[in-house]
């Protein structure tokens, strides 16, 4: 069976406010490499023929070009991000040619997506038109009411959503041909709003999103374990 052609959009438009420091979190070093470089290289390893688009804030494009030259980073194209993540993804979609069957969208600060996870999600999207990796919730949860009271929420039906989120290219393009809404928190929410169903596939607990200094320490531990 012929493998689907996959275009990859890596969204690295965050300011890194929760991380602290002078640079956005996607440029922080883990294991001696920028987080963003590890994310890019993970997709080149899993999908060696794919075109990779990296979406960056306009003010950091030149910085990344110079900074990334110091490391071994797979070939990628850069486009300017937008006001919200939604607009950044849409800019990435517009930069991809029509010659792709699937479009994968990945958080730039999620550097541990394994080859197995990526290929599993690609296969699920090829079969169903969409695929998002999820893992079971392990914490306890409470819902807080307007009066300040709270009650336990069963974690049994809950799933933690990860990326890459992968979709048939026509489905994702059509879904993003709409105005931004505040309830668009990820690509699945945009696609679901367009009337499409979302297929789930098995995620990976090590596929963490690095957003705080504590996550850096966890990332270093994952690298040592690997």
PDB file of C-alpha atoms in Angstrom, residues 6-12 51-56 77-82 84-106 165-178 184 186-191 194:
ATOM      1  CA  UNK A   6       2.385  14.048   4.837  1.00  0.00           C
ATOM      2  CA  UNK A   7       3.011  17.754   5.339  1.00  0.00           C
ATOM      3  CA  UNK A   8       4.148  18.740   8.820  1.00  0.00           C
ATOM      4  CA  UNK A   9       3.405  22.033  10.564  1.00  0.00           C
ATOM      5  CA  UNK A  10       5.373  22.657  13.767  1.00  0.00           C
ATOM      6  CA  UNK A  11       3.848  25.534  15.696  1.00  0.00           C
ATOM      7  CA  UNK A  12       6.476  27.389  17.715  1.00  0.00           C
ATOM      8  CA  UNK A  51       7.999  18.817   4.034  1.00  0.00           C
ATOM      9  CA  UNK A  52       8.356  20.450   7.443  1.00  0.00           C
ATOM     10  CA  UNK A  53       7.006  23.953   8.041  1.00  0.00           C
ATOM     11  CA  UNK A  54       8.032  25.718  11.260  1.00  0.00           C
ATOM     12  CA  UNK A  55       5.831  28.623  12.329  1.00  0.00           C
ATOM     13  CA  UNK A  56       7.670  31.248  14.396  1.00  0.00           C
ATOM     14  CA  UNK A  77      10.900  25.967   5.957  1.00  0.00           C
ATOM     15  CA  UNK A  78       9.920  28.902   8.171  1.00  0.00           C
ATOM     16  CA  UNK A  79       6.747  30.971   8.036  1.00  0.00           C
ATOM     17  CA  UNK A  80       5.572  33.835  10.201  1.00  0.00           C
ATOM     18  CA  UNK A  81       3.078  33.141  12.961  1.00  0.00           C
ATOM     19  CA  UNK A  82      -0.158  34.954  13.680  1.00  0.00           C
ATOM     20  CA  UNK A  84      -3.351  33.253  17.953  1.00  0.00           C
ATOM     21  CA  UNK A  85      -2.278  29.643  17.500  1.00  0.00           C
ATOM     22  CA  UNK A  86      -5.220  29.307  15.100  1.00  0.00           C
ATOM     23  CA  UNK A  87      -3.748  31.940  12.797  1.00  0.00           C
ATOM     24  CA  UNK A  88      -0.278  30.402  13.015  1.00  0.00           C
ATOM     25  CA  UNK A  89      -1.594  27.003  11.945  1.00  0.00           C
ATOM     26  CA  UNK A  90      -3.532  28.607   9.104  1.00  0.00           C
ATOM     27  CA  UNK A  91      -0.343  30.325   7.895  1.00  0.00           C
ATOM     28  CA  UNK A  92       1.388  26.946   7.989  1.00  0.00           C
ATOM     29  CA  UNK A  93      -1.410  25.314   6.005  1.00  0.00           C
ATOM     30  CA  UNK A  94      -1.195  28.023   3.344  1.00  0.00           C
ATOM     31  CA  UNK A  95       2.544  27.381   3.013  1.00  0.00           C
ATOM     32  CA  UNK A  96       1.992  23.703   2.173  1.00  0.00           C
ATOM     33  CA  UNK A  97       1.370  22.682  -1.416  1.00  0.00           C
ATOM     34  CA  UNK A  98      -1.711  20.761  -2.475  1.00  0.00           C
ATOM     35  CA  UNK A  99       0.469  17.696  -3.082  1.00  0.00           C
ATOM     36  CA  UNK A 100      -0.032  16.284   0.424  1.00  0.00           C
ATOM     37  CA  UNK A 101      -2.612  13.747   1.549  1.00  0.00           C
ATOM     38  CA  UNK A 102      -2.336  14.392   5.291  1.00  0.00           C
ATOM     39  CA  UNK A 103      -1.321  17.398   7.392  1.00  0.00           C
ATOM     40  CA  UNK A 104       0.236  16.876  10.814  1.00  0.00           C
ATOM     41  CA  UNK A 105       0.280  19.702  13.347  1.00  0.00           C
ATOM     42  CA  UNK A 106       2.763  19.469  16.208  1.00  0.00           C
ATOM     43  CA  UNK A 165      -2.863  15.942  15.465  1.00  0.00           C
ATOM     44  CA  UNK A 166      -3.140  14.672  11.911  1.00  0.00           C
ATOM     45  CA  UNK A 167      -5.921  15.177   9.370  1.00  0.00           C
ATOM     46  CA  UNK A 168      -6.744  14.538   5.749  1.00  0.00           C
ATOM     47  CA  UNK A 169      -5.509  17.680   4.005  1.00  0.00           C
ATOM     48  CA  UNK A 170      -8.898  18.679   2.496  1.00  0.00           C
ATOM     49  CA  UNK A 171     -10.574  18.316   5.913  1.00  0.00           C
ATOM     50  CA  UNK A 172      -8.042  20.523   7.705  1.00  0.00           C
ATOM     51  CA  UNK A 173      -7.951  23.133   4.950  1.00  0.00           C
ATOM     52  CA  UNK A 174     -11.740  23.395   4.943  1.00  0.00           C
ATOM     53  CA  UNK A 175     -11.919  23.552   8.739  1.00  0.00           C
ATOM     54  CA  UNK A 176      -9.485  26.474   8.916  1.00  0.00           C
ATOM     55  CA  UNK A 177     -11.444  28.410   6.305  1.00  0.00           C
ATOM     56  CA  UNK A 178     -13.453  30.015   9.098  1.00  0.00           C
ATOM     57  CA  UNK A 184     -10.580  26.780  19.322  1.00  0.00           C
ATOM     58  CA  UNK A 186      -6.370  22.893  19.284  1.00  0.00           C
ATOM     59  CA  UNK A 187      -6.753  21.612  15.747  1.00  0.00           C
ATOM     60  CA  UNK A 188      -9.239  18.941  16.726  1.00  0.00           C
ATOM     61  CA  UNK A 189     -11.577  21.601  18.115  1.00  0.00           C
ATOM     62  CA  UNK A 190     -11.394  23.502  14.806  1.00  0.00           C
ATOM     63  CA  UNK A 191     -12.064  20.368  12.765  1.00  0.00           C
ATOM     64  CA  UNK A 194     -16.640  22.096  10.969  1.00  0.00           C
TER      65      UNK A 194
END
